[in-house]
Amino acid sequence: MTKVNYPEEFAGFAVLDTNEWNKPKYTTYTPKKFDSHDIDIEIECCGLCGSDIMTAKGGDHGWGSITCPQVVGHEIVGKVVKVGSDVTLHKVGDRVGLGAQAFACLDCNRCKHGNEQYCSNGVTTYDGVYSDGYISQGGYASHVRAHEFMCFPIPEGLASVHAASLCCAGLTVFSPLKRYIPTNLPNGEKPKVAVVGMGGLGHLAIQICKAMDADCYVFSRTNSKEKQAYELGAKGFVATGVDGWEKEFFDQFDLILNCAIGLSGLNIDAFLSILKVEGRFCSVGLPSADEKYNVSPFTFFGNGSCLCSSALGSRQEAIELFKMADKYGIKPWIEEVPISEEGCEMALTRAWDGDVRYRFVFTEFGKAFGTNPI
């Protein structure tokens, strides 16, 4: 263990070369300039998100070029250890969460209407660029520095290791479910949601649908996850590896939430046909940059359906999600991994291979960095 020289520097496990995306190395770095609305978080744990892998892989195999060294990780829970002079939302000692966004201007039309996650001047928690050119660094680290508005309180009843995955994966599915699940159906009819892909995102979407009193059906290529889907609260399970599977479900769903990270083999025309009139196919799983949707424009004429995406979620939605998780016992299925060079390599490699049910969470940050985050 090497004790980090905070506050002059932060320490973390950084991707040094995208060709070795799964082999982050211990490094120290200078944090961004501390602004009046910033807080410093001493990190207790951090979830592994698919975004970490797609960013770390860079280039043609991920989401494009990145600036190395790059510390990824944006499912962060920790303790506030420093607050700026204008901070009002948090105090030293508070336990908070931080997701995939570290800054928004809070002054544009989007920010003023509760859509700060779409702020054109926003900065992502890692591999984002601040106005002074500083490249943001993420949560596989001793500390993280972010705007107070992007951080949110964690209810006392939620364990930090469970709260971590909610900061990105949970919020990413909660936002479109809250916005697009209809609440005014006639005759007490329950909304019906199709969740495509049951991984880190999908397994949380099932639980959130249940808490929202919506019937959730899981659509997966094989039956391998059927038992677990029902354990999580799914109403039904559909294996899409059989031709013509969609005919049985014509005109049944209010919303399709696509949580799959890849588009290959995804028959979007078939999925759109199971939507009710003016239903939505909303994608929250992002594939590599070179993948494209393949859908006929004539399909949309059949039911007035639409194809859309959703990014992250707002601060208000994050707070609502954590309250819901605390009330209804929504928890990610996790595997804890002590953070280290070896731990990062193992978890990143296994996550890319799909060998996790359903989320890794890095722990023991105090041991790795000589901090006391709990």
mmCIF file of C-alpha atoms in Angstrom, residues 15-323:
data_model
loop_
_atom_site.group_PDB
_atom_site.id
_atom_site.type_symbol
_atom_site.label_atom_id
_atom_site.label_comp_id
_atom_site.label_asym_id
_atom_site.label_seq_id
_atom_site.Cartn_x
_atom_site.Cartn_y
_atom_site.Cartn_z
ATOM 1 C CA VAL A 15 -5.504 2.652 -18.699
ATOM 2 C CA LEU A 16 -2.127 3.544 -20.203
ATOM 3 C CA ASP A 17 -2.657 2.015 -23.644
ATOM 4 C CA THR A 18 -5.942 0.984 -25.282
ATOM 5 C CA ASN A 19 -4.217 -2.152 -26.594
ATOM 6 C CA GLU A 20 -3.980 -3.147 -22.925
ATOM 7 C CA TRP A 21 -7.415 -1.845 -21.999
ATOM 8 C CA ASN A 22 -7.912 -4.539 -19.351
ATOM 9 C CA LYS A 23 -4.602 -3.910 -17.563
ATOM 10 C CA PRO A 24 -4.905 -0.584 -15.690
ATOM 11 C CA LYS A 25 -1.803 0.390 -13.740
ATOM 12 C CA TYR A 26 -1.404 2.250 -10.447
ATOM 13 C CA THR A 27 -0.633 5.907 -11.048
ATOM 14 C CA THR A 28 -0.872 9.301 -9.379
ATOM 15 C CA TYR A 29 -2.151 12.477 -10.984
ATOM 16 C CA THR A 30 -3.057 16.082 -10.287
ATOM 17 C CA PRO A 31 -6.816 16.643 -9.892
ATOM 18 C CA LYS A 32 -8.724 19.369 -11.703
ATOM 19 C CA LYS A 33 -8.794 22.875 -10.303
ATOM 20 C CA PHE A 34 -11.033 23.011 -7.215
ATOM 21 C CA ASP A 35 -13.975 25.304 -7.993
ATOM 22 C CA SER A 36 -16.382 26.876 -5.523
ATOM 23 C CA HIS A 37 -19.179 24.364 -6.242
ATOM 24 C CA ASP A 38 -16.902 21.313 -6.233
ATOM 25 C CA ILE A 39 -16.683 18.559 -3.659
ATOM 26 C CA ASP A 40 -14.007 15.916 -3.149
ATOM 27 C CA ILE A 41 -15.149 12.359 -2.494
ATOM 28 C CA GLU A 42 -12.896 9.811 -0.801
ATOM 29 C CA ILE A 43 -14.023 6.689 -2.625
ATOM 30 C CA GLU A 44 -15.308 3.642 -0.742
ATOM 31 C CA CYS A 45 -16.355 1.514 -3.721
ATOM 32 C CA CYS A 46 -16.973 1.782 -7.464
ATOM 33 C CA GLY A 47 -18.999 -0.399 -9.799
ATOM 34 C CA LEU A 48 -17.692 -1.667 -13.118
ATOM 35 C CA CYS A 49 -19.868 -0.409 -15.966
ATOM 36 C CA GLY A 50 -19.805 -1.565 -19.573
ATOM 37 C CA SER A 51 -18.948 2.037 -20.441
ATOM 38 C CA ASP A 52 -15.614 1.554 -18.671
ATOM 39 C CA ILE A 53 -14.717 -1.206 -21.106
ATOM 40 C CA MET A 54 -15.973 0.553 -24.242
ATOM 41 C CA THR A 55 -14.019 3.670 -23.267
ATOM 42 C CA ALA A 56 -10.864 1.774 -22.293
ATOM 43 C CA LYS A 57 -10.850 -0.192 -25.566
ATOM 44 C CA GLY A 58 -10.848 3.089 -27.523
ATOM 45 C CA GLY A 59 -10.463 3.292 -31.282
ATOM 46 C CA ASP A 60 -12.487 1.066 -33.605
ATOM 47 C CA HIS A 61 -13.213 -1.515 -30.924
ATOM 48 C CA GLY A 62 -14.786 0.894 -28.442
ATOM 49 C CA TRP A 63 -16.263 4.365 -28.451
ATOM 50 C CA GLY A 64 -13.408 6.138 -30.196
ATOM 51 C CA SER A 65 -10.060 7.584 -29.195
ATOM 52 C CA ILE A 66 -9.327 8.475 -25.569
ATOM 53 C CA THR A 67 -6.639 10.430 -23.776
ATOM 54 C CA CYS A 68 -4.314 8.204 -21.752
ATOM 55 C CA PRO A 69 -3.542 7.728 -18.950
ATOM 56 C CA GLN A 70 -7.258 7.364 -18.224
ATOM 57 C CA VAL A 71 -8.865 6.315 -14.953
ATOM 58 C CA VAL A 72 -12.334 4.958 -15.712
ATOM 59 C CA GLY A 73 -15.204 4.185 -13.333
ATOM 60 C CA HIS A 74 -18.417 6.142 -12.762
ATOM 61 C CA GLU A 75 -20.471 4.153 -10.271
ATOM 62 C CA ILE A 76 -18.915 5.834 -7.274
ATOM 63 C CA VAL A 77 -19.850 5.867 -3.598
ATOM 64 C CA GLY A 78 -17.763 7.543 -0.945
ATOM 65 C CA LYS A 79 -17.401 10.142 1.767
ATOM 66 C CA VAL A 80 -17.258 13.907 1.214
ATOM 67 C CA VAL A 81 -13.903 15.163 2.511
ATOM 68 C CA LYS A 82 -13.808 18.695 1.082
ATOM 69 C CA VAL A 83 -16.445 21.212 -0.039
ATOM 70 C CA GLY A 84 -16.137 24.422 -2.032
ATOM 71 C CA SER A 85 -17.055 27.833 -0.654
ATOM 72 C CA ASP A 86 -20.422 27.899 -2.472
ATOM 73 C CA VAL A 87 -21.480 24.291 -1.783
ATOM 74 C CA THR A 88 -24.906 23.962 -0.131
ATOM 75 C CA LEU A 89 -26.026 20.425 -1.040
ATOM 76 C CA HIS A 90 -23.416 18.423 0.884
ATOM 77 C CA LYS A 91 -21.153 18.679 3.911
ATOM 78 C CA VAL A 92 -17.936 16.976 4.967
ATOM 79 C CA GLY A 93 -18.681 13.453 6.184
ATOM 80 C CA ASP A 94 -21.762 12.872 3.997
ATOM 81 C CA ARG A 95 -21.992 9.600 2.067
ATOM 82 C CA VAL A 96 -22.768 10.390 -1.563
ATOM 83 C CA GLY A 97 -22.958 8.777 -4.971
ATOM 84 C CA LEU A 98 -21.637 10.014 -8.308
ATOM 85 C CA GLY A 99 -22.611 8.620 -11.692
ATOM 86 C CA ALA A 100 -21.417 9.248 -15.222
ATOM 87 C CA GLN A 101 -21.603 13.054 -15.181
ATOM 88 C CA ALA A 102 -19.359 15.332 -13.113
ATOM 89 C CA PHE A 103 -20.422 18.771 -14.372
ATOM 90 C CA ALA A 104 -23.257 20.649 -16.090
ATOM 91 C CA CYS A 105 -23.612 24.385 -16.639
ATOM 92 C CA LEU A 106 -27.018 24.522 -14.840
ATOM 93 C CA ASP A 107 -27.823 27.645 -16.854
ATOM 94 C CA CYS A 108 -28.936 26.401 -20.281
ATOM 95 C CA ASN A 109 -32.493 25.522 -21.285
ATOM 96 C CA ARG A 110 -31.854 21.803 -20.833
ATOM 97 C CA CYS A 111 -30.430 22.199 -17.349
ATOM 98 C CA LYS A 112 -33.234 24.526 -16.269
ATOM 99 C CA HIS A 113 -35.845 21.942 -17.289
ATOM 100 C CA GLY A 114 -34.399 18.983 -15.393
ATOM 101 C CA ASN A 115 -32.416 17.573 -18.305
ATOM 102 C CA GLU A 116 -28.913 18.442 -17.167
ATOM 103 C CA GLN A 117 -27.682 15.051 -18.390
ATOM 104 C CA TYR A 118 -28.050 16.454 -21.924
ATOM 105 C CA CYS A 119 -26.209 19.722 -21.199
ATOM 106 C CA SER A 120 -24.046 20.594 -24.207
ATOM 107 C CA ASN A 121 -21.413 21.935 -21.820
ATOM 108 C CA GLY A 122 -21.563 18.904 -19.547
ATOM 109 C CA VAL A 123 -18.467 16.938 -18.563
ATOM 110 C CA THR A 124 -18.472 13.191 -18.069
ATOM 111 C CA THR A 125 -16.934 11.744 -14.924
ATOM 112 C CA TYR A 126 -14.025 10.342 -16.926
ATOM 113 C CA ASP A 127 -12.542 11.174 -20.336
ATOM 114 C CA GLY A 128 -14.485 14.444 -20.373
ATOM 115 C CA VAL A 129 -12.941 17.809 -21.160
ATOM 116 C CA TYR A 130 -13.344 20.808 -18.849
ATOM 117 C CA SER A 131 -13.271 24.361 -20.188
ATOM 118 C CA ASP A 132 -9.595 24.711 -19.204
ATOM 119 C CA GLY A 133 -8.689 21.549 -21.119
ATOM 120 C CA TYR A 134 -8.374 19.248 -18.104
ATOM 121 C CA ILE A 135 -9.334 15.632 -18.889
ATOM 122 C CA SER A 136 -11.593 14.205 -16.183
ATOM 123 C CA GLN A 137 -10.539 11.070 -14.303
ATOM 124 C CA GLY A 138 -12.951 8.541 -12.824
ATOM 125 C CA GLY A 139 -13.589 6.284 -9.894
ATOM 126 C CA TYR A 140 -11.000 3.485 -9.934
ATOM 127 C CA ALA A 141 -9.211 5.935 -7.683
ATOM 128 C CA SER A 142 -8.603 7.228 -4.191
ATOM 129 C CA HIS A 143 -10.700 10.356 -4.748
ATOM 130 C CA VAL A 144 -12.879 12.055 -7.319
ATOM 131 C CA ARG A 145 -13.709 15.749 -7.707
ATOM 132 C CA ALA A 146 -17.095 16.811 -9.092
ATOM 133 C CA HIS A 147 -19.720 19.543 -9.037
ATOM 134 C CA GLU A 148 -21.978 19.229 -5.994
ATOM 135 C CA PHE A 149 -25.135 19.057 -8.153
ATOM 136 C CA MET A 150 -23.950 15.873 -9.855
ATOM 137 C CA CYS A 151 -23.606 14.061 -6.522
ATOM 138 C CA PHE A 152 -26.549 12.719 -4.546
ATOM 139 C CA PRO A 153 -27.227 11.480 -1.019
ATOM 140 C CA ILE A 154 -27.430 7.744 -0.333
ATOM 141 C CA PRO A 155 -30.245 6.577 1.999
ATOM 142 C CA GLU A 156 -28.953 5.074 5.226
ATOM 143 C CA GLY A 157 -30.631 1.734 4.529
ATOM 144 C CA LEU A 158 -28.713 1.110 1.286
ATOM 145 C CA ALA A 159 -25.331 -0.603 1.484
ATOM 146 C CA SER A 160 -22.621 1.251 -0.430
ATOM 147 C CA VAL A 161 -21.810 -1.781 -2.587
ATOM 148 C CA HIS A 162 -25.452 -1.940 -3.705
ATOM 149 C CA ALA A 163 -25.779 1.816 -4.170
ATOM 150 C CA ALA A 164 -22.749 1.930 -6.480
ATOM 151 C CA SER A 165 -24.338 0.157 -9.449
ATOM 152 C CA LEU A 166 -27.468 2.274 -9.100
ATOM 153 C CA CYS A 167 -25.414 5.433 -9.769
ATOM 154 C CA CYS A 168 -25.133 4.626 -13.478
ATOM 155 C CA ALA A 169 -26.800 1.330 -14.433
ATOM 156 C CA GLY A 170 -29.798 1.915 -12.190
ATOM 157 C CA LEU A 171 -30.249 5.551 -13.160
ATOM 158 C CA THR A 172 -29.797 4.777 -16.858
ATOM 159 C CA VAL A 173 -32.820 2.460 -16.853
ATOM 160 C CA PHE A 174 -34.866 4.354 -14.253
ATOM 161 C CA SER A 175 -34.992 7.598 -16.250
ATOM 162 C CA PRO A 176 -36.701 6.212 -19.407
ATOM 163 C CA LEU A 177 -38.949 3.934 -17.339
ATOM 164 C CA LYS A 178 -40.142 6.907 -15.311
ATOM 165 C CA ARG A 179 -40.562 9.124 -18.366
ATOM 166 C CA TYR A 180 -42.122 6.648 -20.784
ATOM 167 C CA ILE A 181 -44.180 4.127 -18.804
ATOM 168 C CA PRO A 182 -47.792 5.342 -19.230
ATOM 169 C CA THR A 183 -49.668 6.192 -16.045
ATOM 170 C CA ASN A 184 -53.137 6.821 -17.465
ATOM 171 C CA LEU A 185 -54.187 3.482 -18.961
ATOM 172 C CA PRO A 186 -57.952 2.783 -18.882
ATOM 173 C CA ASN A 187 -59.780 0.282 -16.656
ATOM 174 C CA GLY A 188 -56.873 -0.192 -14.275
ATOM 175 C CA GLU A 189 -54.790 -1.809 -17.000
ATOM 176 C CA LYS A 190 -51.155 -2.349 -16.039
ATOM 177 C CA PRO A 191 -48.409 -0.956 -18.279
ATOM 178 C CA LYS A 192 -46.451 -3.617 -20.111
ATOM 179 C CA VAL A 193 -42.704 -3.261 -20.626
ATOM 180 C CA ALA A 194 -40.353 -5.433 -22.688
ATOM 181 C CA VAL A 195 -36.772 -5.485 -21.424
ATOM 182 C CA VAL A 196 -34.327 -6.656 -24.092
ATOM 183 C CA GLY A 197 -31.143 -8.120 -22.669
ATOM 184 C CA MET A 198 -30.723 -9.220 -19.068
ATOM 185 C CA GLY A 199 -27.319 -8.042 -17.946
ATOM 186 C CA GLY A 200 -26.184 -5.272 -15.641
ATOM 187 C CA LEU A 201 -28.830 -2.873 -16.940
ATOM 188 C CA GLY A 202 -31.638 -5.324 -17.618
ATOM 189 C CA HIS A 203 -31.611 -7.063 -14.241
ATOM 190 C CA LEU A 204 -32.136 -3.691 -12.544
ATOM 191 C CA ALA A 205 -34.833 -2.648 -15.034
ATOM 192 C CA ILE A 206 -36.869 -5.731 -14.085
ATOM 193 C CA GLN A 207 -36.830 -4.778 -10.408
ATOM 194 C CA ILE A 208 -37.667 -1.140 -11.122
ATOM 195 C CA CYS A 209 -40.603 -2.115 -13.362
ATOM 196 C CA LYS A 210 -41.995 -4.232 -10.540
ATOM 197 C CA ALA A 211 -41.662 -1.326 -8.095
ATOM 198 C CA MET A 212 -43.506 0.872 -10.617
ATOM 199 C CA ASP A 213 -46.309 -1.728 -10.841
ATOM 200 C CA ALA A 214 -45.597 -2.451 -14.504
ATOM 201 C CA ASP A 215 -45.594 -5.958 -15.978
ATOM 202 C CA CYS A 216 -42.095 -6.692 -17.242
ATOM 203 C CA TYR A 217 -41.300 -9.311 -19.869
ATOM 204 C CA VAL A 218 -37.671 -10.210 -20.516
ATOM 205 C CA PHE A 219 -36.558 -10.864 -24.099
ATOM 206 C CA SER A 220 -33.307 -12.785 -24.463
ATOM 207 C CA ARG A 221 -31.787 -14.885 -27.231
ATOM 208 C CA THR A 222 -31.780 -18.093 -25.179
ATOM 209 C CA ASN A 223 -33.542 -19.517 -22.130
ATOM 210 C CA SER A 224 -30.381 -19.536 -20.000
ATOM 211 C CA LYS A 225 -31.495 -16.641 -17.779
ATOM 212 C CA GLU A 226 -35.193 -17.495 -17.527
ATOM 213 C CA LYS A 227 -35.114 -18.731 -13.923
ATOM 214 C CA GLN A 228 -33.207 -15.660 -12.746
ATOM 215 C CA ALA A 229 -35.585 -13.347 -14.616
ATOM 216 C CA TYR A 230 -38.525 -14.673 -12.626
ATOM 217 C CA GLU A 231 -36.518 -14.440 -9.394
ATOM 218 C CA LEU A 232 -35.985 -10.740 -10.136
ATOM 219 C CA GLY A 233 -39.710 -10.158 -10.649
ATOM 220 C CA ALA A 234 -40.350 -10.626 -14.368
ATOM 221 C CA LYS A 235 -43.906 -11.421 -15.449
ATOM 222 C CA GLY A 236 -42.788 -13.336 -18.516
ATOM 223 C CA PHE A 237 -39.738 -14.503 -20.463
ATOM 224 C CA VAL A 238 -39.338 -14.788 -24.240
ATOM 225 C CA ALA A 239 -36.476 -16.486 -26.096
ATOM 226 C CA THR A 240 -35.986 -14.655 -29.395
ATOM 227 C CA GLY A 241 -33.752 -17.261 -31.009
ATOM 228 C CA VAL A 242 -36.829 -18.875 -32.591
ATOM 229 C CA ASP A 243 -38.159 -17.501 -35.888
ATOM 230 C CA GLY A 244 -41.545 -15.823 -35.611
ATOM 231 C CA TRP A 245 -41.426 -15.286 -31.852
ATOM 232 C CA GLU A 246 -42.912 -11.806 -32.311
ATOM 233 C CA LYS A 247 -46.252 -12.992 -33.722
ATOM 234 C CA GLU A 248 -47.537 -14.053 -30.300
ATOM 235 C CA PHE A 249 -46.887 -10.589 -28.860
ATOM 236 C CA PHE A 250 -48.246 -8.331 -31.609
ATOM 237 C CA ASP A 251 -49.603 -4.996 -30.279
ATOM 238 C CA GLN A 252 -48.991 -5.763 -26.589
ATOM 239 C CA PHE A 253 -46.258 -3.501 -25.201
ATOM 240 C CA ASP A 254 -46.253 0.151 -24.195
ATOM 241 C CA LEU A 255 -42.466 0.382 -24.039
ATOM 242 C CA ILE A 256 -39.442 -1.625 -25.106
ATOM 243 C CA LEU A 257 -36.266 -0.897 -23.166
ATOM 244 C CA ASN A 258 -33.262 -2.177 -25.080
ATOM 245 C CA CYS A 259 -30.489 -2.926 -22.590
ATOM 246 C CA ALA A 260 -28.366 -5.017 -24.976
ATOM 247 C CA ILE A 261 -24.903 -3.641 -25.684
ATOM 248 C CA GLY A 262 -24.678 -5.152 -29.189
ATOM 249 C CA LEU A 263 -26.967 -4.751 -32.196
ATOM 250 C CA SER A 264 -25.895 -7.778 -34.231
ATOM 251 C CA GLY A 265 -28.791 -10.173 -34.620
ATOM 252 C CA LEU A 266 -31.266 -7.719 -33.091
ATOM 253 C CA ASN A 267 -34.369 -7.757 -35.311
ATOM 254 C CA ILE A 268 -35.689 -4.265 -34.660
ATOM 255 C CA ASP A 269 -38.509 -4.623 -37.189
ATOM 256 C CA ALA A 270 -39.811 -7.588 -35.188
ATOM 257 C CA PHE A 271 -39.540 -5.727 -31.896
ATOM 258 C CA LEU A 272 -41.345 -2.656 -33.210
ATOM 259 C CA SER A 273 -44.261 -4.864 -34.267
ATOM 260 C CA ILE A 274 -44.980 -5.866 -30.647
ATOM 261 C CA LEU A 275 -45.476 -2.239 -29.601
ATOM 262 C CA LYS A 276 -48.889 -0.700 -29.164
ATOM 263 C CA VAL A 277 -49.767 2.340 -31.265
ATOM 264 C CA GLU A 278 -47.266 5.143 -30.573
ATOM 265 C CA GLY A 279 -45.153 2.871 -28.394
ATOM 266 C CA ARG A 280 -41.436 3.478 -27.943
ATOM 267 C CA PHE A 281 -38.348 1.380 -28.516
ATOM 268 C CA CYS A 282 -35.839 3.095 -26.238
ATOM 269 C CA SER A 283 -32.207 2.026 -26.325
ATOM 270 C CA VAL A 284 -29.948 2.513 -23.307
ATOM 271 C CA GLY A 285 -27.238 -0.032 -24.138
ATOM 272 C CA LEU A 286 -24.565 1.565 -26.339
ATOM 273 C CA PRO A 287 -22.662 -0.673 -28.786
ATOM 274 C CA SER A 288 -19.293 0.055 -30.372
ATOM 275 C CA ALA A 289 -19.174 3.199 -32.480
ATOM 276 C CA ASP A 290 -19.266 1.348 -35.810
ATOM 277 C CA GLU A 291 -22.568 -0.494 -35.197
ATOM 278 C CA LYS A 292 -25.765 0.794 -36.853
ATOM 279 C CA TYR A 293 -29.490 0.211 -36.511
ATOM 280 C CA ASN A 294 -31.005 -1.847 -39.319
ATOM 281 C CA VAL A 295 -34.717 -1.111 -39.631
ATOM 282 C CA SER A 296 -37.171 -0.481 -42.448
ATOM 283 C CA PRO A 297 -38.835 2.968 -42.408
ATOM 284 C CA PHE A 298 -42.083 1.249 -43.408
ATOM 285 C CA THR A 299 -42.191 -0.535 -40.048
ATOM 286 C CA PHE A 300 -42.970 2.730 -38.279
ATOM 287 C CA PHE A 301 -46.084 3.267 -40.402
ATOM 288 C CA GLY A 302 -47.731 0.173 -38.981
ATOM 289 C CA ASN A 303 -48.210 1.551 -35.470
ATOM 290 C CA GLY A 304 -46.705 5.034 -35.294
ATOM 291 C CA SER A 305 -43.940 3.671 -33.097
ATOM 292 C CA CYS A 306 -40.695 5.484 -32.510
ATOM 293 C CA LEU A 307 -37.060 4.588 -32.001
ATOM 294 C CA CYS A 308 -35.193 6.624 -29.405
ATOM 295 C CA SER A 309 -32.422 6.580 -26.842
ATOM 296 C CA SER A 310 -31.959 7.806 -23.301
ATOM 297 C CA ALA A 311 -28.776 8.920 -21.573
ATOM 298 C CA LEU A 312 -28.113 8.753 -17.840
ATOM 299 C CA GLY A 313 -30.749 10.582 -15.796
ATOM 300 C CA SER A 314 -31.261 13.812 -13.891
ATOM 301 C CA ARG A 315 -30.262 14.548 -10.296
ATOM 302 C CA GLN A 316 -33.928 14.521 -9.282
ATOM 303 C CA GLU A 317 -34.405 11.122 -10.914
ATOM 304 C CA ALA A 318 -31.331 9.799 -9.107
ATOM 305 C CA ILE A 319 -32.739 10.894 -5.759
ATOM 306 C CA GLU A 320 -36.106 9.285 -6.597
ATOM 307 C CA LEU A 321 -34.376 6.065 -7.639
ATOM 308 C CA PHE A 322 -32.447 5.774 -4.390
ATOM 309 C CA LYS A 323 -35.590 6.346 -2.353
#
